[in-house]
PDB file of C-alpha atoms in Angstrom:
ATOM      1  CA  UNK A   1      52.656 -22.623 -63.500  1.00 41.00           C
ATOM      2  CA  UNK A   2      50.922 -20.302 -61.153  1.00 38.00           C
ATOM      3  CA  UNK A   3      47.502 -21.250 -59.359  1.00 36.00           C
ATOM      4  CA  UNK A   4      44.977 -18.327 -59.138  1.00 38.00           C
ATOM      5  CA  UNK A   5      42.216 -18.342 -56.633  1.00 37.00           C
ATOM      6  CA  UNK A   6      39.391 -15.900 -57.082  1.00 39.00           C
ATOM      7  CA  UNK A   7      37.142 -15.594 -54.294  1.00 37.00           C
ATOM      8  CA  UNK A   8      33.755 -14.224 -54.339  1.00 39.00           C
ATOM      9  CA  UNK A   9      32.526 -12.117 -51.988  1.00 42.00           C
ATOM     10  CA  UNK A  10      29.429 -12.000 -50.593  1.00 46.00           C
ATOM     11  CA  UNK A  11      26.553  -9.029 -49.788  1.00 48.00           C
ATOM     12  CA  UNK A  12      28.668  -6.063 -47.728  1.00 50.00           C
ATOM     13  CA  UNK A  13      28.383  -6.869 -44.481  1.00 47.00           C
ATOM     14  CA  UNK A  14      26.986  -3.150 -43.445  1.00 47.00           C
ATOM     15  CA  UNK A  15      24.377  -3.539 -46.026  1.00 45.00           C
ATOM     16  CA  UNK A  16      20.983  -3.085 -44.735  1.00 44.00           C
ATOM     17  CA  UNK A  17      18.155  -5.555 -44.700  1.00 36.00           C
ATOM     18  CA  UNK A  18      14.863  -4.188 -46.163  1.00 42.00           C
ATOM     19  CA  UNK A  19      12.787  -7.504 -44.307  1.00 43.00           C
ATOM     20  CA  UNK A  20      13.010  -6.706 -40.565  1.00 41.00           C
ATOM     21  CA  UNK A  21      12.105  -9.443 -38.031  1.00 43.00           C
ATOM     22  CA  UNK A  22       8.682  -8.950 -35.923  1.00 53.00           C
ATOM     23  CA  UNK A  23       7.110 -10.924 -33.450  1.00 53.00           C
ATOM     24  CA  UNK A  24       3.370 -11.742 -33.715  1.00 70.00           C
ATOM     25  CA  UNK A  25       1.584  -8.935 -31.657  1.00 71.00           C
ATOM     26  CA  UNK A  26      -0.439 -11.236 -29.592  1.00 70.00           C
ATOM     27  CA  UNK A  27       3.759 -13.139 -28.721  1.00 68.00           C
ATOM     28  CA  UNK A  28       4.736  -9.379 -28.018  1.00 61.00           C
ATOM     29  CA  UNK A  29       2.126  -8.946 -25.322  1.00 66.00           C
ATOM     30  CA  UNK A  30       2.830 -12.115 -23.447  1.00 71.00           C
ATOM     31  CA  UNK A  31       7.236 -11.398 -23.905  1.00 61.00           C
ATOM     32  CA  UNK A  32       5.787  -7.580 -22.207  1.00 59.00           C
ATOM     33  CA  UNK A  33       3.355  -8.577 -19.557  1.00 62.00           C
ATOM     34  CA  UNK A  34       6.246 -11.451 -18.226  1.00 57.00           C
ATOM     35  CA  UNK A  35       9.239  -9.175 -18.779  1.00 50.00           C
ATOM     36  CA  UNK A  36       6.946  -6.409 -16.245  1.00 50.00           C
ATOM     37  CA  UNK A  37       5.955  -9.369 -14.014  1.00 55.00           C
ATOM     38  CA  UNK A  38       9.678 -10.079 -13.377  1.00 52.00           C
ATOM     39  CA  UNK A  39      10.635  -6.358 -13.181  1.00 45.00           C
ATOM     40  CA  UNK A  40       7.786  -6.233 -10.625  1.00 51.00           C
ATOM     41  CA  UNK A  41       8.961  -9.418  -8.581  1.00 49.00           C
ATOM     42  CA  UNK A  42      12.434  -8.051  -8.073  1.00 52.00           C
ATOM     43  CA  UNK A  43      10.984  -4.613  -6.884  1.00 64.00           C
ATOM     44  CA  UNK A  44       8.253  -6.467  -4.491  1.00 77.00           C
ATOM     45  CA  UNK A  45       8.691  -7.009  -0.796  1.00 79.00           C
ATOM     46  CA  UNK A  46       8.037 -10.128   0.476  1.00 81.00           C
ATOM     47  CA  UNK A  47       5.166 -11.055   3.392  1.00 70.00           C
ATOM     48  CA  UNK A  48       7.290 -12.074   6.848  1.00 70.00           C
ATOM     49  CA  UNK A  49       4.995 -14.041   8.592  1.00 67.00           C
ATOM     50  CA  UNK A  50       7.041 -13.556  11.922  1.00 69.00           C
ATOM     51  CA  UNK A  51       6.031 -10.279  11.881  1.00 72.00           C
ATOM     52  CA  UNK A  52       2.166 -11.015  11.354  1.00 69.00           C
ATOM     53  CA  UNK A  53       2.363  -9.473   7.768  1.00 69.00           C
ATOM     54  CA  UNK A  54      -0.048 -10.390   4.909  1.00 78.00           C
ATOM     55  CA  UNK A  55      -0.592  -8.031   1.750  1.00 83.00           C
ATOM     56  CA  UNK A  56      -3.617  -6.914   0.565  1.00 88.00           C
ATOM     57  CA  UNK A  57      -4.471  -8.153  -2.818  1.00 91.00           C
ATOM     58  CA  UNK A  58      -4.675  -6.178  -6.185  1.00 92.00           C
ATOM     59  CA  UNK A  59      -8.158  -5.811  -5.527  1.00 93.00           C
ATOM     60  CA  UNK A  60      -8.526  -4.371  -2.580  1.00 94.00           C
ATOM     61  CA  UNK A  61      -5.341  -2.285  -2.961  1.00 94.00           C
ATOM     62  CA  UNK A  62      -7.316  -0.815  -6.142  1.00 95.00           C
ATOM     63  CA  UNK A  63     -10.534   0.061  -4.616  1.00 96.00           C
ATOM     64  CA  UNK A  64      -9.590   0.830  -0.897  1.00 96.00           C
ATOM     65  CA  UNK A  65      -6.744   3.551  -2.433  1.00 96.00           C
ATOM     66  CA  UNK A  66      -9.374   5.064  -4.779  1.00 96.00           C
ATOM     67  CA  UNK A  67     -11.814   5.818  -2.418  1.00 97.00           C
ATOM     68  CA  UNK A  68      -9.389   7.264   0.044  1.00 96.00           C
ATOM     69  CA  UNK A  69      -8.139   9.658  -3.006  1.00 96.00           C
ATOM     70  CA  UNK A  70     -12.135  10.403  -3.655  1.00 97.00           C
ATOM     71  CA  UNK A  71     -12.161  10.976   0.242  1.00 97.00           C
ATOM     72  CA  UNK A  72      -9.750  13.572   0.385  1.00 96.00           C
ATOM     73  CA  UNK A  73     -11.588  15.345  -2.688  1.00 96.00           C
ATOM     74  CA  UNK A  74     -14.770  15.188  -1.104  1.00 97.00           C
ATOM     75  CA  UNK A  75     -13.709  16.194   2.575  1.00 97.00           C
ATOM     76  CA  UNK A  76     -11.138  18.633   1.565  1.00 95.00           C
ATOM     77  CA  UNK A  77     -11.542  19.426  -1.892  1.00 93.00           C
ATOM     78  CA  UNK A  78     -10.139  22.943  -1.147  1.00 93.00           C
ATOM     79  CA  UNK A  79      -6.829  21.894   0.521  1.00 94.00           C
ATOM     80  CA  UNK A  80      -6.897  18.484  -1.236  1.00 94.00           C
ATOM     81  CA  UNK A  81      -3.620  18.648  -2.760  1.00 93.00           C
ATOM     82  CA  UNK A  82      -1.864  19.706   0.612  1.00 96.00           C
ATOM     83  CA  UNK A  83      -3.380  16.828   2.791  1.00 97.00           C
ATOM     84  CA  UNK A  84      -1.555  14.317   4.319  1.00 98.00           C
ATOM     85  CA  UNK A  85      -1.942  10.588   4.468  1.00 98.00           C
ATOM     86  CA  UNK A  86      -0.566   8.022   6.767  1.00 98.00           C
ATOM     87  CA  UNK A  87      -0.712   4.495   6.320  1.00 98.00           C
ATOM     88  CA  UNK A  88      -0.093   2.430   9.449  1.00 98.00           C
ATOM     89  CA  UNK A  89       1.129  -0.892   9.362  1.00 95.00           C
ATOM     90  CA  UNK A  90      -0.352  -1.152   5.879  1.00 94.00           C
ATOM     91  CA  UNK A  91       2.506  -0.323   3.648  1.00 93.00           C
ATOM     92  CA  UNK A  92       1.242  -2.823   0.498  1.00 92.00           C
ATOM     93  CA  UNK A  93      -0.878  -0.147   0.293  1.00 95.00           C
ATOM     94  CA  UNK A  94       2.089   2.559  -0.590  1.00 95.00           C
ATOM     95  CA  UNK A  95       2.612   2.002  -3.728  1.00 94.00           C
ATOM     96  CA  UNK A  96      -1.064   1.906  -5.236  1.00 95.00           C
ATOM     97  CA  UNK A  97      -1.581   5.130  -2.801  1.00 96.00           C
ATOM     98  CA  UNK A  98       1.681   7.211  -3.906  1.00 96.00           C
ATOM     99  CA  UNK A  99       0.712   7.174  -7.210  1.00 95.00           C
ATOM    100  CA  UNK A 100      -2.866   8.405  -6.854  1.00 95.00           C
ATOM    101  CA  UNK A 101      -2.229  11.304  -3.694  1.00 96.00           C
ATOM    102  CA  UNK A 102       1.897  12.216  -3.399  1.00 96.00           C
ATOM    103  CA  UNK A 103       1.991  13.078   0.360  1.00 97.00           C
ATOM    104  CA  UNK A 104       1.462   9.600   1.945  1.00 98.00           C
ATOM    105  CA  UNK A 105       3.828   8.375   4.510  1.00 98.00           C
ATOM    106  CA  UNK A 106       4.298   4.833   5.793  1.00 97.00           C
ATOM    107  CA  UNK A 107       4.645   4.154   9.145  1.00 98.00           C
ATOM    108  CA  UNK A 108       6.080   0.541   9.470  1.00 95.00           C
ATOM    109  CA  UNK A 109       7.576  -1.688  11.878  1.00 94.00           C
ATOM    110  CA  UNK A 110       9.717  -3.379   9.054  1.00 92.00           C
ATOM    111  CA  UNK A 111      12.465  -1.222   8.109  1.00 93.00           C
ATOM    112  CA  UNK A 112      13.034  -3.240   4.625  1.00 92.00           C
ATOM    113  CA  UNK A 113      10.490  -0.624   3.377  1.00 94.00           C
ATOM    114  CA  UNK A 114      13.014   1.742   3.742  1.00 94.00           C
ATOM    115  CA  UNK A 115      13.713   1.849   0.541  1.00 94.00           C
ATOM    116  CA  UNK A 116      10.443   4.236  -0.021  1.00 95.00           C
ATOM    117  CA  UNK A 117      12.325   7.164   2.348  1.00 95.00           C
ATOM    118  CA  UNK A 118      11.566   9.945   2.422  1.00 96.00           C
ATOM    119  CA  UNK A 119       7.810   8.457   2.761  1.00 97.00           C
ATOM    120  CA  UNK A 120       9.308   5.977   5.525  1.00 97.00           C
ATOM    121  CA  UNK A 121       9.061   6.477   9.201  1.00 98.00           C
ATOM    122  CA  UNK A 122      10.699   3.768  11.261  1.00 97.00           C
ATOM    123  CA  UNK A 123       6.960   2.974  14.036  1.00 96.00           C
ATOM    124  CA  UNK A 124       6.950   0.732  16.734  1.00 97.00           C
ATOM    125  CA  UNK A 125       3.294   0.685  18.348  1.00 97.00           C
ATOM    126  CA  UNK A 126       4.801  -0.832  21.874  1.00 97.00           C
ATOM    127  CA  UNK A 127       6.346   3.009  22.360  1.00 98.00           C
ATOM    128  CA  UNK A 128       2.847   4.527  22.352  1.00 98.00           C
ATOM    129  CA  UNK A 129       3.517   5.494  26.101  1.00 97.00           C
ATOM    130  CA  UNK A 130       6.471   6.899  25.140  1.00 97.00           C
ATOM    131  CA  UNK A 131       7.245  10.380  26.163  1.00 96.00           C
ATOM    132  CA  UNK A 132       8.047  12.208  22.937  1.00 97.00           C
ATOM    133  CA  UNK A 133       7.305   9.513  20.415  1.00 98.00           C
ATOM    134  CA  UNK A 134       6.355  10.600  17.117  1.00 98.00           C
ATOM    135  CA  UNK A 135       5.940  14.102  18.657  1.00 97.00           C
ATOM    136  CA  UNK A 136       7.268  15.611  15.426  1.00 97.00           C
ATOM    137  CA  UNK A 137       4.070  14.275  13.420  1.00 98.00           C
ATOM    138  CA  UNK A 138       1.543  15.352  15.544  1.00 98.00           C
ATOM    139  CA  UNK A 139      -1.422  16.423  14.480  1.00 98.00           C
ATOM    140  CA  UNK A 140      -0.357  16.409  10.851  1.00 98.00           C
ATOM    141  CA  UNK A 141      -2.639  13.257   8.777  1.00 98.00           C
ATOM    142  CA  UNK A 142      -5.661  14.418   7.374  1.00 98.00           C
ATOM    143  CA  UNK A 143      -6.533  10.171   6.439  1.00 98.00           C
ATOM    144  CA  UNK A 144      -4.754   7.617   8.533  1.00 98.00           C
ATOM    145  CA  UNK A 145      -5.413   4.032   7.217  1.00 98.00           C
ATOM    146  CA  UNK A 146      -4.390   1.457   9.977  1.00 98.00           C
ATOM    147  CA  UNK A 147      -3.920  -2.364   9.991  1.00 95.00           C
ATOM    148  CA  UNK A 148      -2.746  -2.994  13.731  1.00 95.00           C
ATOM    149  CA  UNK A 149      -0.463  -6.273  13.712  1.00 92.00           C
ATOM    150  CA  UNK A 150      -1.627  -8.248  16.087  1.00 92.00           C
ATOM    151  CA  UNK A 151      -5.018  -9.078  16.980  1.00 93.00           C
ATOM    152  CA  UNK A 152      -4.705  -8.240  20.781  1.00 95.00           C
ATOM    153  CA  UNK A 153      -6.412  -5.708  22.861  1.00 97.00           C
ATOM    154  CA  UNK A 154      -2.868  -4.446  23.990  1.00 97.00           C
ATOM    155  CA  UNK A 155      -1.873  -3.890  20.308  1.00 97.00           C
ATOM    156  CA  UNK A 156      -4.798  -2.073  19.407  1.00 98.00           C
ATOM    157  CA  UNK A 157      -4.787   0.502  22.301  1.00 98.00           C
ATOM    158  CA  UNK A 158      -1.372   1.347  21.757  1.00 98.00           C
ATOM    159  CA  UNK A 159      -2.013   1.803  18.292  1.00 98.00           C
ATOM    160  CA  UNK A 160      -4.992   4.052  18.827  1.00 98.00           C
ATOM    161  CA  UNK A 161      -2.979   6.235  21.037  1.00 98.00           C
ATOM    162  CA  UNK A 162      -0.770   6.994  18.608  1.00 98.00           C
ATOM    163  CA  UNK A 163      -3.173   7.021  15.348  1.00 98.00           C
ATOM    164  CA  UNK A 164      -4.912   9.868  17.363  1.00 98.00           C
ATOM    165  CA  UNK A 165      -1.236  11.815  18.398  1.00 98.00           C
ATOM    166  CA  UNK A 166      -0.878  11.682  14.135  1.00 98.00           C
ATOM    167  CA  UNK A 167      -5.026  12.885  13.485  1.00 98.00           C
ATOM    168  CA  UNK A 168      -5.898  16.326  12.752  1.00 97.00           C
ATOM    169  CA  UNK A 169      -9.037  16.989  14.793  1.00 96.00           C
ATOM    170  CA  UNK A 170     -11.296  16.689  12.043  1.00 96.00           C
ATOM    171  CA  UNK A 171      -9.400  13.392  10.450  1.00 98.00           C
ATOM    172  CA  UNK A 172     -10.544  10.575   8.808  1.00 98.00           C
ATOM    173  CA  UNK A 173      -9.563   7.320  10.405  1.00 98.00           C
ATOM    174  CA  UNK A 174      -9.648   3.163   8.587  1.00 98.00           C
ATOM    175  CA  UNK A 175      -8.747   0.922  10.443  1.00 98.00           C
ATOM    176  CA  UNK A 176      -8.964  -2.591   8.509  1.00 96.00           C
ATOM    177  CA  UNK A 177      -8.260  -5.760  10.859  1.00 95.00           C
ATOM    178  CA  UNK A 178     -10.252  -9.088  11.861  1.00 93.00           C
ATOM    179  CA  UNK A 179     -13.757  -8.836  12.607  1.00 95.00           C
ATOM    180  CA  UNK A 180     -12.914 -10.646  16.170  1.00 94.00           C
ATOM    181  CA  UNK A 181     -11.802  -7.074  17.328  1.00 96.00           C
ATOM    182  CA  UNK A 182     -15.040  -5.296  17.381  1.00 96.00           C
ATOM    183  CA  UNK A 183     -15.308  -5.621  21.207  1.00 96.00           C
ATOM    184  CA  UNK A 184     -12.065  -4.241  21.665  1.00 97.00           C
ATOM    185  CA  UNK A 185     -12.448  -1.279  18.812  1.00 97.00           C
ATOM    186  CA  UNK A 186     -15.959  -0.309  21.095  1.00 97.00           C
ATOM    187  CA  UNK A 187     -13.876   0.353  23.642  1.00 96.00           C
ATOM    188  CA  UNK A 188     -10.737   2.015  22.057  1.00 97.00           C
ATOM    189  CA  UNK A 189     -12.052   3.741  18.837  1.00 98.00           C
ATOM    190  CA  UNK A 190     -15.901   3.697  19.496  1.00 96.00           C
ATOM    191  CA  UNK A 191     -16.326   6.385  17.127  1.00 97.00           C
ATOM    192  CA  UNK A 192     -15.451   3.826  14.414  1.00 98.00           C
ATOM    193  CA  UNK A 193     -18.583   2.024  12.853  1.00 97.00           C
ATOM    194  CA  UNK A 194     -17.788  -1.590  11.149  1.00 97.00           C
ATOM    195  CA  UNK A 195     -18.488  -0.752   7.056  1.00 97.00           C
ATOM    196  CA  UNK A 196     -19.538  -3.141   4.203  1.00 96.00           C
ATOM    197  CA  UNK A 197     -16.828  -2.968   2.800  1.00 95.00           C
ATOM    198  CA  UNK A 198     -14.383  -6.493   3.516  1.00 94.00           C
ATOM    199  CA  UNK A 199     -10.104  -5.912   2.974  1.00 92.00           C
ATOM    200  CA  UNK A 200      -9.045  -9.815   0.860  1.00 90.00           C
ATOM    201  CA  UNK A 201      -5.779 -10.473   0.719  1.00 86.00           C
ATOM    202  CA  UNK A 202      -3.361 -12.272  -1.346  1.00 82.00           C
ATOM    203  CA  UNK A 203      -3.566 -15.509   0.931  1.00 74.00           C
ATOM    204  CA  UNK A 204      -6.765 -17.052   2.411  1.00 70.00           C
ATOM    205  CA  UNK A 205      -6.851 -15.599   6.495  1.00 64.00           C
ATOM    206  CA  UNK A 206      -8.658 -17.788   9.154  1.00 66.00           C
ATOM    207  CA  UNK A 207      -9.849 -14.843  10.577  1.00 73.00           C
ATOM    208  CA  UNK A 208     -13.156 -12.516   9.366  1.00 86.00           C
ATOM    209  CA  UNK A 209     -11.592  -9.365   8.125  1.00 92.00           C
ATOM    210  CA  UNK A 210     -13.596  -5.382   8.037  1.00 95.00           C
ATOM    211  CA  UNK A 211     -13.172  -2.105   7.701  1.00 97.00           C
ATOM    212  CA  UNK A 212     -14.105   0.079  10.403  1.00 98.00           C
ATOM    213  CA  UNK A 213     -13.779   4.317  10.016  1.00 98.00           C
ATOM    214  CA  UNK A 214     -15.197   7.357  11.876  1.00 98.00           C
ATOM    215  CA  UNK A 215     -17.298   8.454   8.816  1.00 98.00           C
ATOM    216  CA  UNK A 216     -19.339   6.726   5.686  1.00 97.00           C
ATOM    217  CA  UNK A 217     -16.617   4.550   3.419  1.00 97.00           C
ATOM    218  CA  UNK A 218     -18.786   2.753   1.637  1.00 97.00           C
ATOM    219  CA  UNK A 219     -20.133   5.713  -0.256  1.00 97.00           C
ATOM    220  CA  UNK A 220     -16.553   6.272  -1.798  1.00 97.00           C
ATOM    221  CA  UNK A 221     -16.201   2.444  -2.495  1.00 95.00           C
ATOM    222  CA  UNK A 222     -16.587   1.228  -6.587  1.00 89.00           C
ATOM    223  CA  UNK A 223     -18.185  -1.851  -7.141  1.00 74.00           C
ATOM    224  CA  UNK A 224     -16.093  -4.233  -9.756  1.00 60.00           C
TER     225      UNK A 224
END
């Protein structure tokens, strides 16, 4: 006697199914807004507090990097396209800034930001005296934005000295630090008038922080 098996099979394997899967929209948005967030994180550059570093928050990145775009238009609205911008010991402002004006250049102590060369350029302020230092940019920045480091009078004289060897004559000059150095920025950069206008950052400072610039700011800053 023989034993038989039949065996069934089942739907083909390849065949397609009509009833495809989908995630609530409002689920979708969250899974997209966390899977940027973590994209972002591994991308982002940490503060180093040894080297007196603390980012500007979304905020004031947003605002301060508009109104140096609508700066540029309004100053140089026939070259605007061609003019150069330097950021100074500011570099959380690169990113925001690259993707609203192309030729901006970061001029940073911390060579992790590196990774943003060509726009890098390796700056030490404590070389202002320097014969020959940063000779090959001279003259070049139509907008220099400038966060000196340290809140010393030493740090911000250097700085100056070297902020001016980058300035075109006619150039527009920020310089955003703690409210404590207007003594020292009358004596240095006395062309520079304190503005409304108050940098806030991603952590609470101790210290009173302004904006300072050799022309009117706050007429190129949007309220919220």
């Amino acid at each position: 006697m023989s034993l038989s098996t039949e065996i069934k099979s089942g739907p083909d394997d390849n065949e397609e199914i009509d009833d495809e899967v989908r995630l609530p929209a409002d689920t979708l948005a969250i899974l997209q807004e966390f899977l940027k967030e973590q994209a972002e994180a591994k991308d982002e550059i940490q503060e180093d507090w040894q080297l007196s570093q603390f980012w500007y928050n979304q905020r004031t990145r947003k605002v301060l990097t508009e109104a140096l775009r609508d700066t540029l238009q309004h100053f140089y609205s026939d070259t605007f396209q061609d003019c150069h911008i330097a950021l100074m010991s500011c570099p959380s402002l690169y990113p925001d800034m690259k993707q609203l004006h192309e030729k901006t250049t970061i001029f940073e102590y911390d060579k992790r930001f590196s990774k943003y060369d060509p726009d890098f350029v390796f700056y030490d302020y404590k070389k202002a005296f320097e014969t020959g230092y940063l000779d090959e940019f001279q003259n070049k920045f139509e907008l220099i934005v400038m966060d000196i480091p340290f809140l010393s009078d030493e740090c911000l004289e250097k700085s100056n000295i070297l902020c001016r060897k980058l300035a075109k004559s006619d150039a527009k000059i920020i310089l955003c630090t703690g409210k404590v150095m207007r003594e020292a920025i009358q004596r240095h950069m006395n062309d520079l008038q304190l503005c409304k206008f108050e940098p806030e950052h991603e952590r609470n400072l101790g210290n009173d922080f302004g904006t300072f610039a050799n022309f009117d700011l706050d007429q190129f800053i949007k309220s919220d």
